[in-house]
Coordinates of C-alpha atoms in Angstrom, one line a residue:
M1 CA 31.6 59.7 16.9
N2 CA 31.3 56.7 19.5
A3 CA 28.7 53.8 19.1
E4 CA 27.8 52.2 22.0
L5 CA 27.4 48.7 22.0
K6 CA 24.6 47.0 24.2
I7 CA 25.2 43.7 25.9
P8 CA 21.9 41.6 26.7
E9 CA 21.4 40.8 30.1
M10 CA 21.6 37.2 31.2
T11 CA 18.7 36.7 33.4
E12 CA 18.4 33.0 33.3
D13 CA 20.1 30.6 35.7
F14 CA 22.9 29.4 33.5
E15 CA 22.1 25.3 35.5
A16 CA 18.1 26.5 34.1
L17 CA 19.6 27.2 30.4
M18 CA 21.6 23.4 30.5
N19 CA 18.6 21.6 31.8
E20 CA 16.4 23.0 29.1
Q21 CA 19.0 22.8 26.6
F22 CA 20.0 19.1 27.5
G23 CA 17.2 18.1 30.0
D24 CA 17.5 14.9 32.3
K25 CA 20.8 13.9 30.5
G26 CA 23.2 15.9 32.1
I27 CA 23.1 13.0 35.3
T28 CA 24.5 10.6 32.9
G29 CA 27.6 8.7 33.5
S30 CA 27.1 9.5 37.7
V31 CA 26.0 7.7 40.5
V32 CA 22.2 8.8 42.0
K33 CA 20.0 7.6 44.9
G34 CA 16.9 5.9 43.6
T35 CA 13.8 4.1 45.5
I36 CA 12.6 0.3 44.3
I37 CA 9.1 0.6 43.0
K38 CA 8.5 -2.7 41.5
I39 CA 10.2 -6.6 41.7
T40 CA 9.7 -8.7 39.3
P41 CA 12.0 -12.1 39.2
D42 CA 14.1 -10.6 36.7
F43 CA 14.2 -6.9 37.0
A44 CA 13.7 -4.5 40.1
T45 CA 12.4 -0.8 38.4
V46 CA 13.9 2.2 40.2
D47 CA 12.4 5.8 40.3
V48 CA 15.8 8.3 40.1
G49 CA 13.4 11.2 40.0
L50 CA 13.8 11.6 36.3
K51 CA 10.9 11.5 33.6
S52 CA 10.8 8.1 33.6
E53 CA 11.5 4.9 35.9
G54 CA 14.7 2.7 34.6
R55 CA 15.3 -1.3 35.4
I56 CA 18.4 -2.9 36.8
P57 CA 18.5 -6.7 36.4
M58 CA 18.0 -8.9 39.4
R59 CA 21.6 -10.9 38.7
E60 CA 23.5 -7.4 39.5
F61 CA 22.0 -7.7 43.4
G62 CA 23.6 -10.9 44.0
Q63 CA 22.1 -14.2 45.1
N64 CA 19.9 -13.9 47.9
A65 CA 19.6 -10.8 47.4
E66 CA 16.7 -9.3 50.3
L67 CA 14.8 -6.3 48.5
K68 CA 11.1 -4.8 48.5
V69 CA 9.2 -2.0 47.4
G70 CA 10.7 1.1 48.9
D71 CA 14.2 0.5 49.2
Q72 CA 16.2 3.4 48.5
I73 CA 20.0 2.3 46.3
E74 CA 22.7 3.9 44.8
V75 CA 22.4 3.4 41.3
Y76 CA 24.7 4.3 38.1
V77 CA 22.8 6.1 35.3
D78 CA 24.5 4.6 32.3
R79 CA 22.3 5.8 29.5
Y80 CA 19.6 8.2 29.6
E81 CA 17.3 6.0 27.4
D82 CA 16.9 2.9 25.7
K83 CA 15.3 1.7 22.5
D84 CA 12.1 1.4 24.5
G85 CA 12.6 4.9 26.4
N86 CA 13.7 3.6 29.6
I87 CA 16.4 5.0 31.5
V88 CA 19.1 2.8 31.7
L89 CA 20.7 2.0 35.0
S90 CA 23.5 -0.4 36.7
R91 CA 23.9 -1.8 40.0
E92 CA 26.9 -3.0 39.3
K93 CA 28.7 0.2 37.9
A94 CA 27.6 2.1 41.2
R95 CA 29.3 -0.2 43.5
R96 CA 32.2 -0.2 41.2
E97 CA 32.3 3.8 41.8
E98 CA 31.6 3.5 45.8
V99 CA 35.0 0.8 45.3
W100 CA 36.9 3.5 42.7
Q101 CA 36.2 6.0 46.0
D102 CA 37.1 4.0 48.5
L103 CA 40.5 2.9 46.5
E104 CA 41.7 6.4 45.9
K105 CA 41.2 7.1 49.7
S106 CA 43.2 3.9 50.5
M107 CA 45.9 4.9 48.2
N108 CA 46.1 8.7 49.1
A109 CA 46.2 7.2 53.0
N110 CA 49.0 4.8 52.1
E111 CA 46.9 2.2 53.6
R112 CA 46.1 -1.7 52.5
V113 CA 43.5 -3.2 50.8
N114 CA 42.0 -6.8 50.5
G115 CA 41.7 -8.6 47.4
V116 CA 41.9 -11.9 45.5
I117 CA 44.2 -13.1 43.0
F118 CA 41.5 -15.0 40.6
G119 CA 43.7 -15.2 36.8
R120 CA 46.8 -14.7 34.8
V121 CA 47.6 -12.7 32.4
K122 CA 50.7 -11.1 30.1
G123 CA 53.1 -10.2 32.4
G124 CA 51.1 -10.9 35.8
F125 CA 47.8 -11.6 37.5
T126 CA 44.2 -10.4 38.1
V127 CA 43.3 -9.2 41.3
D128 CA 39.8 -8.7 42.7
L129 CA 39.4 -5.8 44.9
N130 CA 36.2 -5.9 46.0
G131 CA 34.6 -5.4 42.3
A132 CA 37.3 -3.5 41.3
I133 CA 40.0 -5.5 38.8
A134 CA 43.2 -4.6 39.3
F135 CA 46.6 -5.8 38.1
L136 CA 49.2 -7.7 40.1
P137 CA 52.8 -7.6 37.9
G138 CA 54.9 -10.8 38.4
S139 CA 58.0 -9.1 39.9
Q140 CA 55.5 -8.0 42.7
I141 CA 53.8 -11.3 43.7
D142 CA 56.8 -11.8 46.6
I143 CA 60.4 -10.9 47.9
R144 CA 61.7 -13.7 46.2
P145 CA 60.7 -15.6 43.1
I146 CA 57.8 -18.3 43.2
R147 CA 57.8 -21.5 41.1
D148 CA 54.3 -22.2 41.8
I149 CA 51.4 -19.4 42.6
T150 CA 48.5 -21.6 43.0
P151 CA 48.5 -21.6 46.7
L152 CA 48.1 -17.9 46.6
M153 CA 45.1 -17.7 44.3
G154 CA 41.4 -17.1 45.6
I155 CA 42.7 -16.0 49.3
S156 CA 41.6 -13.2 50.4
Q157 CA 45.1 -11.4 51.5
P158 CA 46.6 -7.5 51.7
F159 CA 47.9 -5.7 48.7
Q160 CA 49.5 -2.0 48.3
I161 CA 47.8 0.4 45.5
L162 CA 51.1 1.4 43.3
K163 CA 49.0 3.4 40.7
M164 CA 45.3 4.2 39.2
D165 CA 44.0 5.9 36.2
K166 CA 40.0 6.0 36.4
V167 CA 39.8 7.4 32.9
R168 CA 41.6 4.2 31.9
G169 CA 40.2 2.0 34.4
N170 CA 44.0 0.7 35.1
I171 CA 45.0 -0.2 39.0
V172 CA 48.3 -1.4 39.6
V173 CA 49.2 -3.4 43.1
S174 CA 51.6 -4.7 44.9
R175 CA 52.1 -7.5 47.2
R176 CA 55.6 -7.7 47.5
V177 CA 55.7 -4.6 49.1
V178 CA 53.4 -5.7 52.1
L179 CA 55.8 -8.2 52.5
E180 CA 58.6 -5.8 52.7
E181 CA 57.3 -3.9 55.0
T182 CA 55.8 -6.9 57.5
R183 CA 59.3 -8.0 56.7
A184 CA 60.8 -5.0 58.1
E185 CA 59.0 -5.6 60.9
A186 CA 59.6 -8.8 61.9
R187 CA 63.1 -8.3 61.4
S188 CA 63.4 -5.2 64.2
E189 CA 61.7 -8.0 66.6
L190 CA 63.5 -11.0 65.6
I191 CA 67.0 -8.8 65.8
K192 CA 65.9 -7.6 68.9
D193 CA 65.2 -11.2 70.4
L194 CA 68.3 -12.8 68.6
K195 CA 70.9 -14.3 71.0
E196 CA 73.1 -17.5 70.4
G197 CA 71.4 -20.6 71.1
S198 CA 68.3 -19.6 69.9
V199 CA 66.3 -22.8 67.9
L200 CA 64.4 -20.9 64.7
D201 CA 62.2 -21.7 61.8
G202 CA 63.8 -20.6 58.3
V203 CA 63.2 -20.9 54.7
V204 CA 66.2 -22.2 52.5
K205 CA 67.1 -19.2 50.2
N206 CA 70.3 -20.1 48.4
I207 CA 72.7 -22.6 48.1
T208 CA 75.9 -22.2 47.5
D209 CA 79.0 -24.8 47.2
Y210 CA 79.8 -23.6 51.1
G211 CA 76.7 -23.7 52.4
A212 CA 73.0 -21.8 52.3
F213 CA 71.9 -19.0 53.1
I214 CA 68.5 -19.2 55.3
D215 CA 65.5 -16.6 55.5
L216 CA 65.1 -16.4 59.3
G217 CA 62.1 -14.1 58.7
G218 CA 63.3 -10.8 57.7
V219 CA 67.0 -11.2 58.3
D220 CA 69.3 -14.0 56.3
G221 CA 71.7 -16.3 58.2
L222 CA 74.4 -18.6 56.8
L223 CA 74.3 -22.5 57.3
H224 CA 77.7 -23.6 56.5
V225 CA 78.0 -27.2 55.0
T226 CA 79.7 -28.8 57.6
D227 CA 77.1 -27.5 60.0
I228 CA 74.5 -29.3 58.3
S229 CA 74.6 -32.7 59.0
W230 CA 77.1 -34.4 61.2
K231 CA 77.9 -36.9 58.2
R232 CA 80.1 -36.0 55.5
I233 CA 78.3 -33.9 52.6
N234 CA 80.0 -32.9 49.5
H235 CA 77.3 -30.3 48.8
P236 CA 74.5 -29.0 50.4
A237 CA 71.8 -29.6 47.6
E238 CA 72.7 -33.4 49.1
V239 CA 70.0 -32.2 51.9
L240 CA 68.7 -29.3 51.2
S241 CA 66.4 -27.2 48.6
V242 CA 65.3 -23.9 47.8
G243 CA 62.5 -23.3 49.1
Q244 CA 62.3 -25.8 52.0
T245 CA 61.2 -25.0 55.7
I246 CA 63.9 -26.1 58.0
K247 CA 64.5 -25.8 62.2
V248 CA 68.3 -24.2 62.6
K249 CA 70.1 -23.1 65.7
V250 CA 72.1 -19.3 66.1
I251 CA 75.7 -20.8 66.6
K252 CA 76.8 -17.1 66.6
F253 CA 75.5 -14.0 66.2
N254 CA 77.6 -10.9 65.6
E255 CA 75.6 -7.4 67.0
D256 CA 77.6 -4.9 65.2
N257 CA 77.6 -6.3 61.5
Q258 CA 74.5 -8.8 62.2
R259 CA 76.2 -11.3 60.6
I260 CA 74.4 -14.9 61.7
S261 CA 76.5 -18.2 61.7
L262 CA 73.7 -21.3 61.5
G263 CA 73.2 -25.0 62.6
M264 CA 71.5 -28.2 62.1
K265 CA 73.5 -30.8 63.4
Q266 CA 73.8 -28.7 66.8
L267 CA 70.3 -29.7 67.3
E268 CA 71.1 -33.4 67.1
E269 CA 73.7 -35.2 69.7
D270 CA 77.3 -35.0 68.9
P271 CA 78.1 -39.1 68.2
W272 CA 81.5 -38.7 68.3
Q273 CA 81.2 -38.3 72.4
H274 CA 80.5 -41.7 72.4
V275 CA 82.5 -43.6 69.4
A276 CA 85.5 -45.0 71.9
D277 CA 82.9 -47.0 74.1
K278 CA 81.3 -47.7 70.9
Y279 CA 84.7 -48.7 68.6
H280 CA 87.4 -50.7 69.9
V281 CA 90.7 -51.3 68.5
D282 CA 91.0 -54.6 67.0
E283 CA 87.7 -55.2 66.3
I284 CA 86.0 -55.8 62.6
Y285 CA 83.2 -53.3 61.7
T286 CA 80.8 -53.1 58.4
G287 CA 80.6 -49.9 56.8
K288 CA 79.6 -48.1 53.7
V289 CA 82.8 -46.2 51.2
T290 CA 81.5 -42.9 50.9
N291 CA 84.6 -40.9 49.2
I292 CA 87.7 -42.5 47.9
T293 CA 90.5 -39.9 47.6
D294 CA 94.3 -40.2 46.6
Y295 CA 95.6 -41.4 49.7
G296 CA 92.5 -43.7 51.0
A297 CA 88.8 -43.9 50.9
F298 CA 86.6 -43.1 54.1
V299 CA 84.1 -45.7 55.4
E300 CA 81.0 -44.5 57.5
L301 CA 80.7 -46.6 60.2
E302 CA 77.0 -45.2 60.9
D303 CA 75.6 -41.8 60.7
G304 CA 78.1 -38.9 61.4
I305 CA 80.9 -41.4 62.2
E306 CA 83.8 -41.9 59.7
G307 CA 87.0 -43.3 59.1
L308 CA 89.7 -43.7 56.9
V309 CA 91.4 -46.2 55.2
H310 CA 94.7 -45.3 54.2
V311 CA 95.8 -46.5 50.8
S312 CA 98.9 -48.8 52.6
E313 CA 96.3 -50.6 54.7
M314 CA 94.0 -51.9 52.1
S315 CA 95.8 -54.7 50.1
W316 CA 98.1 -56.9 51.5
T317 CA 99.8 -57.5 48.1
R318 CA 98.3 -54.7 45.8
K319 CA 100.7 -51.8 46.1
N320 CA 100.9 -48.2 44.3
V321 CA 97.2 -48.6 42.8
H322 CA 94.6 -46.0 43.4
P323 CA 92.3 -46.7 46.2
G324 CA 89.4 -46.9 43.5
K325 CA 90.5 -49.9 41.9
I326 CA 90.5 -51.6 45.2
V327 CA 87.0 -50.2 46.7
S328 CA 84.0 -48.3 45.1
T329 CA 81.4 -45.4 46.4
S330 CA 78.8 -46.9 48.2
Q331 CA 80.3 -50.1 48.5
E332 CA 79.8 -52.3 51.9
V333 CA 83.1 -53.3 53.1
E334 CA 84.5 -55.1 56.5
V335 CA 87.0 -52.9 58.7
K336 CA 89.3 -53.7 61.4
V337 CA 89.9 -50.4 64.0
L338 CA 93.4 -49.4 64.2
E339 CA 93.0 -46.3 66.0
V340 CA 90.7 -44.1 67.9
D341 CA 91.0 -40.4 68.6
A342 CA 87.9 -39.1 69.7
D343 CA 89.4 -35.5 70.6
K344 CA 91.0 -35.2 67.1
R345 CA 87.3 -36.8 65.5
R346 CA 89.5 -39.6 63.9
I347 CA 89.2 -43.1 63.3
S348 CA 92.0 -45.1 61.4
L349 CA 90.6 -48.3 60.0
G350 CA 92.4 -51.7 58.0
I351 CA 90.7 -53.7 55.6
K352 CA 93.7 -56.3 54.9
Q353 CA 93.6 -56.8 58.4
C354 CA 90.1 -58.6 58.0
T355 CA 91.8 -61.0 55.7
P356 CA 95.2 -63.5 56.8
N357 CA 98.4 -62.1 55.9
P358 CA 99.7 -63.8 52.6
W359 CA 103.3 -62.8 53.3
A360 CA 103.4 -64.8 56.7
A361 CA 101.6 -67.4 55.6
Y362 CA 104.0 -68.0 52.9
V363 CA 107.4 -67.3 55.1
E364 CA 105.4 -70.2 57.2
E365 CA 106.0 -72.5 54.7
H366 CA 109.1 -71.3 53.1
P367 CA 111.2 -70.2 55.9
V368 CA 114.8 -68.4 55.2
G369 CA 117.4 -70.9 53.4
S370 CA 114.5 -72.6 51.3
V371 CA 115.3 -72.8 47.6
I372 CA 112.2 -71.8 45.7
E373 CA 111.3 -71.5 41.7
G374 CA 109.7 -68.6 40.4
K375 CA 109.4 -66.6 37.0
I376 CA 111.5 -63.2 36.7
K377 CA 108.2 -60.6 36.2
N378 CA 110.0 -57.3 36.1
I379 CA 113.9 -56.5 35.8
T380 CA 115.3 -52.8 37.3
E381 CA 118.3 -51.2 37.6
F382 CA 118.8 -52.6 40.8
G383 CA 117.7 -56.1 40.8
L384 CA 115.4 -58.8 39.4
F385 CA 112.0 -59.2 40.9
V386 CA 110.5 -62.8 40.7
G387 CA 106.9 -64.0 41.2
L388 CA 106.6 -66.7 44.2
S389 CA 103.0 -66.7 44.1
D390 CA 99.9 -64.9 42.6
E391 CA 100.0 -62.0 44.8
I392 CA 103.7 -62.3 46.3
D393 CA 107.2 -60.8 45.0
G394 CA 110.6 -61.5 46.5
M395 CA 113.5 -59.6 44.7
I396 CA 117.2 -60.3 43.9
H397 CA 119.4 -57.5 44.3
L398 CA 122.5 -57.3 41.7
S399 CA 124.6 -57.8 44.3
D400 CA 123.4 -61.0 45.0
I401 CA 123.0 -62.6 41.4
S402 CA 126.7 -63.7 40.5
W403 CA 130.2 -64.1 42.9
D404 CA 132.1 -63.3 40.0
K405 CA 130.2 -61.5 37.9
S406 CA 129.2 -57.2 38.3
G407 CA 125.7 -56.7 38.6
E408 CA 125.5 -55.2 35.5
E409 CA 126.8 -57.8 33.3
A410 CA 125.3 -60.7 35.5
V411 CA 121.6 -59.0 34.7
K412 CA 122.5 -59.8 31.0
D413 CA 122.3 -63.2 31.7
Y414 CA 118.5 -63.3 32.8
T415 CA 115.3 -62.0 30.8
K416 CA 111.6 -61.4 31.6
G417 CA 109.7 -64.5 31.7
Q418 CA 112.6 -66.7 32.4
D419 CA 112.2 -69.5 35.5
I420 CA 114.7 -69.7 37.5
E421 CA 115.9 -70.9 40.9
A422 CA 116.9 -68.9 44.0
K423 CA 117.7 -69.1 47.9
I424 CA 115.4 -67.0 50.2
I425 CA 118.3 -65.3 52.0
D426 CA 116.5 -62.7 54.1
V427 CA 112.3 -62.0 55.2
D428 CA 110.8 -58.8 56.8
V429 CA 106.7 -59.8 57.2
E430 CA 106.2 -56.4 58.7
K431 CA 107.6 -54.5 55.1
E432 CA 106.5 -57.1 53.1
R433 CA 109.7 -58.1 51.9
I434 CA 111.4 -61.2 50.7
S435 CA 114.8 -61.0 49.5
L436 CA 116.4 -63.6 47.7
G437 CA 119.7 -64.6 46.0
I438 CA 121.4 -66.8 43.1
K439 CA 124.6 -66.8 43.5
Q440 CA 124.1 -68.3 47.5
L441 CA 122.5 -71.9 45.2
T442 CA 126.7 -72.1 44.7
E443 CA 130.0 -72.1 46.8
D444 CA 131.6 -69.0 47.1
T445 CA 134.8 -69.4 45.2
V446 CA 135.6 -65.8 44.9
S447 CA 135.5 -65.2 48.4
G448 CA 138.0 -68.4 49.0
A449 CA 140.4 -66.5 46.3
L450 CA 140.5 -63.1 48.1
E451 CA 141.0 -64.7 51.7
G452 CA 144.9 -64.1 50.8
L453 CA 144.8 -60.6 49.6
K454 CA 144.8 -57.5 51.4
K455 CA 145.1 -53.7 50.6
G456 CA 148.6 -52.9 49.4
D457 CA 149.6 -56.0 48.2
V458 CA 151.7 -56.5 44.8
V459 CA 149.7 -59.0 42.4
S460 CA 150.4 -60.2 39.1
A461 CA 147.5 -59.8 36.7
K462 CA 146.8 -61.4 32.8
V463 CA 144.8 -58.8 30.8
I464 CA 142.1 -61.0 29.4
S465 CA 140.7 -58.0 27.4
T466 CA 140.4 -53.7 26.9
D467 CA 138.6 -51.3 25.8
E468 CA 138.4 -47.7 26.0
K469 CA 138.1 -47.8 30.0
G470 CA 140.5 -49.5 30.8
L471 CA 141.8 -53.4 31.5
N472 CA 139.6 -56.3 32.4
V473 CA 142.4 -58.7 34.0
D474 CA 142.3 -62.1 36.1
V475 CA 144.1 -62.5 39.2
N476 CA 144.0 -66.0 40.3
G477 CA 140.7 -66.6 38.8
I478 CA 139.1 -63.4 40.2
S479 CA 138.1 -61.0 37.4
A480 CA 139.0 -57.4 38.4
T481 CA 139.5 -54.1 36.5
I482 CA 142.0 -51.4 36.4
K483 CA 140.7 -48.1 35.3
K484 CA 142.8 -46.1 32.3
A485 CA 143.1 -43.3 34.8
D486 CA 145.2 -46.5 36.7
L487 CA 147.2 -47.9 33.9
S488 CA 150.7 -45.3 34.7
K489 CA 151.4 -42.0 36.8
D490 CA 152.2 -40.7 33.5
K491 CA 149.2 -39.4 31.3
A492 CA 150.6 -39.8 28.3
S493 CA 151.0 -43.6 29.0
Q494 CA 147.3 -44.1 30.1
N495 CA 146.5 -45.8 26.9
P496 CA 145.1 -49.3 26.8
D497 CA 145.8 -49.7 23.5
N498 CA 149.4 -50.3 25.2
Y499 CA 148.3 -53.4 26.3
K500 CA 147.2 -56.6 24.4
E501 CA 145.4 -59.4 25.7
G502 CA 147.7 -62.5 27.4
D503 CA 149.8 -59.7 28.7
E504 CA 151.3 -60.3 32.5
I505 CA 151.7 -57.1 34.3
E506 CA 152.4 -56.3 38.2
A507 CA 149.6 -54.0 40.0
K508 CA 149.2 -53.0 43.0
I509 CA 145.9 -53.9 45.2
T510 CA 143.9 -50.9 46.2
S511 CA 140.5 -52.1 47.6
V512 CA 139.1 -55.9 48.6
D513 CA 135.5 -56.1 48.7
K514 CA 134.9 -59.8 49.8
K515 CA 131.5 -59.6 50.1
N516 CA 130.7 -59.1 46.5
G517 CA 134.0 -60.4 45.6
K518 CA 135.9 -57.6 43.6
L519 CA 139.4 -56.2 43.6
G520 CA 140.4 -52.4 43.1
L521 CA 144.3 -52.5 41.2
S522 CA 146.1 -49.8 40.0
I523 CA 149.5 -49.5 38.3
K524 CA 149.7 -46.0 39.0
A525 CA 149.8 -46.4 42.5
L526 CA 153.0 -49.6 42.1
E527 CA 154.6 -46.9 39.8
I528 CA 154.3 -44.4 42.9
E529 CA 155.5 -46.9 45.4
E530 CA 158.4 -47.9 43.5
E531 CA 159.3 -44.4 42.9
K532 CA 159.2 -43.8 46.7
K533 CA 161.2 -46.5 47.4
A534 CA 163.7 -45.4 44.9
L535 CA 164.1 -42.0 46.6
E536 CA 164.5 -43.8 50.2
E537 CA 167.4 -45.9 48.7
Y538 CA 168.9 -42.7 46.9
S539 CA 169.0 -41.1 50.2
S540 CA 170.5 -43.9 52.3
T541 CA 173.4 -44.0 49.6
N542 CA 174.2 -40.8 48.4
N543 CA 177.5 -40.6 50.0
S544 CA 178.5 -43.4 47.5
G545 CA 178.1 -41.2 44.7
S546 CA 175.3 -42.7 42.6
T547 CA 173.0 -39.8 41.4
L548 CA 169.2 -40.0 41.6
G549 CA 168.8 -40.4 38.1
D550 CA 171.0 -43.8 38.7
A551 CA 168.3 -44.7 41.8
L552 CA 165.7 -44.3 39.6
G553 CA 166.6 -46.2 36.7
E554 CA 167.2 -49.1 38.9
A555 CA 163.7 -48.9 39.9
L556 CA 162.2 -48.6 36.4
K557 CA 164.4 -51.8 35.0
K558 CA 163.0 -53.5 38.2
N559 CA 159.8 -52.5 37.5
A560 CA 159.9 -53.2 34.0

């Protein structure tokens, strides 16, 4: 059996039922139009068509607000009734609702909105968007980091809305997006009109060891360190700082890769254009040491004009020292111009030329042939260095120490710090050399003794001493040495121990060095010569029946 289900008809309107259930409370939290019916110094009473009126504090209308009874305004119904039974209305919240609606429209249309940065919060800043408070993240304030945001606060400027959440009351805005769009537009305009020789304003974006990158307003250019100034710059940071606004000139522009080379010094006259007319050879000028290297020092004569003082042109007497021990950076010095090459942008300078040459002065007082006194300052493998004055040294070569002793033997007779006499035998002022001699103080007896001797002569020699290297002998007062290899033609007989002090021997002269007083002697050479003569005699007397052995025997007996 089927039961019939009956549903009562709904004859009341749904809205009427809601009004009956909740009354005027249904409009709470919305914006409605109302009419001002009363104005007092503190409140404005507004009729919004509900069971009771509402009051709005006069401060919500702002200062100097022109209101009168009968004006219609939009208000926000905050609460249906307060403790006194009045409806709580708000003009500020009504305006805020209006602002939110306008902001939503701007965000949906991707339009910019104006706002004012007025405070700092964690991670960013607060922005007033005509009554609505938005959050500006620190990363969205500019294209590049900004150390001081103070100049951007309190002024109206455009922003782009990134996100809105009405339920939570959150708005996130960006100033960077606006700048990037503006930058892209400016970049297109700049690239279109850019050409070599253009003079532009730019901002230093980044500094490196080799130069600085300059923001020209949407496009970057490189300002190389050599194009910053005509004067020497070790690092761009000496002249530039990040964020600094400068004027630059486009010196090269590659349209294919849009690479731009910039210059600052090109905006000024090149000081090297008139350098040849201003700085003359052999004239003395005052400059400042700007840089010191191992090979010399750079001296600035004026802004952009530097010359090099080579280490060899720094001092007449101080040799083999680092330039930093003679001059220091920023020191003012007098320099003489030695050479000017404007094409190569080079000026050669000298410091020592500004003072008298002590070598020339010394030689003027002590010409060649003068006998001087000095102290041995150093002993080397090639001679003695003798101090002639506080600044000047002379050198005695090994060959000029003694007439009768070899260099190494002669040096043994002298010690560092010893006072000696010597004769000036040669002077070269340009090369700053003074040659001295000790043996020149006495007569050359050895040269006289050598006068009658020549290569190939056979002489008698007296053994003075022996060692493992050979024999030390005396020939008419001349000391000589016979090497071990020259003692005999036969290797078995090349033994110095076969001889003793006082032995008289004969040897052949192999060399005569009159300049150094040396003789070269050889017993071996004499034996070879005697053998050769014996062979010649044998050849000439072979028919008489004598043998070669007889001839050699006779030669050996004669030699013995």
